[in-house]
Amino acid sequence: PVPVIVISAKEEQRTKVAMLRTGADDYITKPFDIEEVSARIDSHLRRYRRDSTSDARSRQLAYKSIILDPEAKSVTLGAELLSLTAREYEILALLMSSPKKVFTKANVYESVWGEEFFGDDNTINVHMSNLRSKLAKASPNEEFIETVWGMGYRLKP
C-alpha cells in the first residue's frame, strides 16, 4: 500500500509503461531535478495518508450498536468502551466478520487460538460466557451472541 516511485536511467516508453502497469505509482528518469522529486514524494505521501485514513474507517466492523475498530483494537457498545481480553476481542471480531455465519467451536478455537481443536470446549465456553457477560452488562436489554444448538455460535439476528 506504500507509494512506489521508480527512479531509473532507462528512458524507453515501454519500460516506463511496464513499471507503471506492474504497480509503480510514478517513474522518474535520470538526470532529474531534486526539487521535482521531492515534490512528487510529498504529493504521493499526501495521497497515501488521506487514503489510509479513509481505509481505517472502512475497516471498522459494525453490528447493531457494537463498533469494532481493528486498528485501535477497541470495541464500543453504544457510547461505552468495552474492556475485552485479547481472546474475547478476537472471538467478537471473528463473529462480526461474518454476522450470519454459524461458527463451530472448532472454527472459533482454530481461528482465535491458531491451534488444532481437539474437542475440549471448556476454554471456548468460558471465553464466550465472559464475552456475553460484558456485552450484557453494557446493554442489558439486548442479546448479541446466540448458541445454535449442536452447531456453534453466531451473532443474533
Coordinates of C-alpha atoms in Angstrom, one line a residue:
P1 CA 0.0 0.0 0.0
V2 CA 3.0 2.3 0.3
P3 CA 3.7 4.6 -2.8
V4 CA 6.4 3.3 -5.1
I5 CA 8.5 5.7 -7.2
V6 CA 10.9 4.2 -9.7
I7 CA 14.0 6.3 -10.5
S8 CA 15.9 4.9 -13.4
A9 CA 18.2 5.8 -16.3
K10 CA 16.0 3.8 -18.7
E11 CA 14.0 6.3 -20.8
E12 CA 12.2 3.8 -23.1
Q13 CA 8.5 4.4 -23.1
R14 CA 7.8 0.6 -22.9
T15 CA 9.9 0.3 -19.7
K16 CA 8.0 3.2 -18.1
V17 CA 4.6 1.8 -19.0
A18 CA 5.6 -1.7 -17.8
M19 CA 6.7 -0.3 -14.4
L20 CA 3.5 1.7 -14.0
R21 CA 1.4 -1.2 -15.0
T22 CA 3.1 -3.6 -12.5
G23 CA 2.4 -1.3 -9.6
A24 CA 4.7 1.7 -9.6
D25 CA 3.0 5.0 -8.7
D26 CA 5.5 7.1 -10.5
Y27 CA 8.5 6.8 -12.8
I28 CA 11.3 9.4 -12.9
T29 CA 14.2 9.3 -15.3
K30 CA 17.8 10.4 -14.7
P31 CA 19.0 13.0 -14.7
F32 CA 16.3 14.6 -12.5
D33 CA 15.7 17.8 -10.6
I34 CA 15.9 17.1 -6.8
E35 CA 13.1 19.6 -6.1
E36 CA 10.8 17.9 -8.6
V37 CA 11.5 14.5 -7.0
S38 CA 10.9 16.0 -3.5
A39 CA 7.5 17.5 -4.7
R40 CA 6.4 14.2 -6.2
I41 CA 7.3 12.3 -3.0
D42 CA 5.3 14.9 -1.0
S43 CA 2.4 14.5 -3.3
H44 CA 2.3 10.7 -3.2
L45 CA 2.6 10.7 0.6
R46 CA -0.2 13.2 0.9
R47 CA -2.5 10.9 -1.1
Y48 CA -1.3 7.8 0.8
R49 CA -2.1 9.4 4.2
R50 CA -5.5 10.6 3.0
D51 CA -6.3 7.1 1.6
S52 CA -5.1 5.2 4.6
T53 CA -7.2 7.4 6.9
S54 CA -10.4 6.6 5.0
D55 CA -9.4 2.9 4.7
A56 CA -9.1 2.7 8.5
R57 CA -12.7 3.9 8.9
S58 CA -14.0 1.5 6.3
R59 CA -12.3 -1.5 8.0
Q60 CA -14.3 -0.9 11.2
L61 CA -16.9 -3.6 11.8
A62 CA -20.4 -2.7 13.0
Y63 CA -23.2 -4.9 14.2
K64 CA -26.3 -3.4 15.9
S65 CA -24.8 -1.0 18.4
I66 CA -21.3 -2.6 18.5
I67 CA -18.4 -0.9 16.7
L68 CA -15.2 -2.9 16.5
D69 CA -12.1 -0.9 15.4
P70 CA -9.3 -3.3 14.2
E71 CA -6.7 -0.6 14.0
A72 CA -7.3 0.6 17.6
K73 CA -8.2 -2.9 18.8
S74 CA -11.2 -1.4 20.6
V75 CA -14.8 -2.3 20.9
T76 CA -17.6 0.2 21.8
L77 CA -21.1 -0.7 22.6
G78 CA -23.3 2.4 22.3
A79 CA -21.2 5.1 23.9
E80 CA -19.3 2.6 26.2
L81 CA -15.8 1.4 25.5
L82 CA -15.6 -2.3 26.4
S83 CA -12.7 -3.8 28.2
L84 CA -12.1 -7.1 26.5
T85 CA -9.3 -9.6 26.7
A86 CA -7.4 -10.4 23.6
R87 CA -9.2 -13.7 23.1
E88 CA -12.6 -12.1 23.7
Y89 CA -11.8 -9.4 21.2
E90 CA -10.7 -12.0 18.6
I91 CA -13.9 -14.0 19.1
L92 CA -16.1 -11.0 18.7
A93 CA -14.1 -9.9 15.6
L94 CA -14.5 -13.4 14.1
L95 CA -18.3 -13.4 14.7
M96 CA -18.6 -9.8 13.4
S97 CA -16.6 -10.7 10.2
S98 CA -19.5 -12.9 9.1
P99 CA -22.6 -12.0 11.1
K100 CA -24.9 -14.6 9.6
K101 CA -22.4 -17.5 9.7
V102 CA -22.6 -20.2 12.4
F103 CA -19.1 -20.8 13.7
T104 CA -18.5 -24.2 15.2
K105 CA -16.4 -24.5 18.4
A106 CA -13.6 -25.9 16.2
N107 CA -13.9 -22.8 13.9
V108 CA -13.6 -20.4 16.8
Y109 CA -10.8 -22.3 18.5
E110 CA -8.7 -22.7 15.4
S111 CA -9.2 -19.1 14.3
V112 CA -8.6 -17.4 17.6
W113 CA -6.0 -19.7 19.2
G114 CA -4.4 -20.7 15.9
E115 CA -4.1 -24.3 17.0
E116 CA -5.9 -27.5 16.1
F117 CA -9.1 -28.2 18.1
F118 CA -9.1 -31.5 19.9
G119 CA -12.7 -31.3 21.3
D120 CA -12.0 -29.7 24.7
D121 CA -14.7 -27.0 24.5
N122 CA -14.4 -25.7 28.1
T123 CA -12.0 -23.0 27.0
I124 CA -14.3 -21.7 24.4
N125 CA -17.3 -21.9 26.7
V126 CA -15.6 -19.8 29.4
H127 CA -14.4 -17.1 27.0
M128 CA -17.8 -17.0 25.2
S129 CA -19.6 -16.7 28.6
N130 CA -17.3 -13.8 29.7
L131 CA -17.8 -12.0 26.4
R132 CA -21.6 -12.4 26.6
S133 CA -21.5 -11.1 30.2
K134 CA -19.5 -8.0 29.2
L135 CA -21.9 -7.3 26.3
A136 CA -24.9 -7.8 28.6
K137 CA -23.5 -5.5 31.2
A138 CA -23.1 -2.7 28.7
S139 CA -26.5 -3.3 27.0
P140 CA -28.8 -5.4 29.4
N141 CA -31.8 -5.4 27.1
E142 CA -30.1 -6.8 24.1
E143 CA -28.6 -10.2 23.3
F144 CA -25.8 -10.2 20.7
I145 CA -24.5 -13.8 20.6
E146 CA -26.7 -16.9 20.2
T147 CA -25.9 -20.5 20.5
V148 CA -27.1 -22.6 17.7
W149 CA -27.5 -25.9 19.5
G150 CA -25.5 -28.8 18.1
M151 CA -23.7 -26.4 15.7
G152 CA -22.0 -23.4 17.3
Y153 CA -22.3 -19.7 17.7
R154 CA -23.3 -16.7 15.6
L155 CA -24.4 -13.1 16.1
K156 CA -28.1 -13.0 17.0
P157 CA -30.2 -11.5 14.2

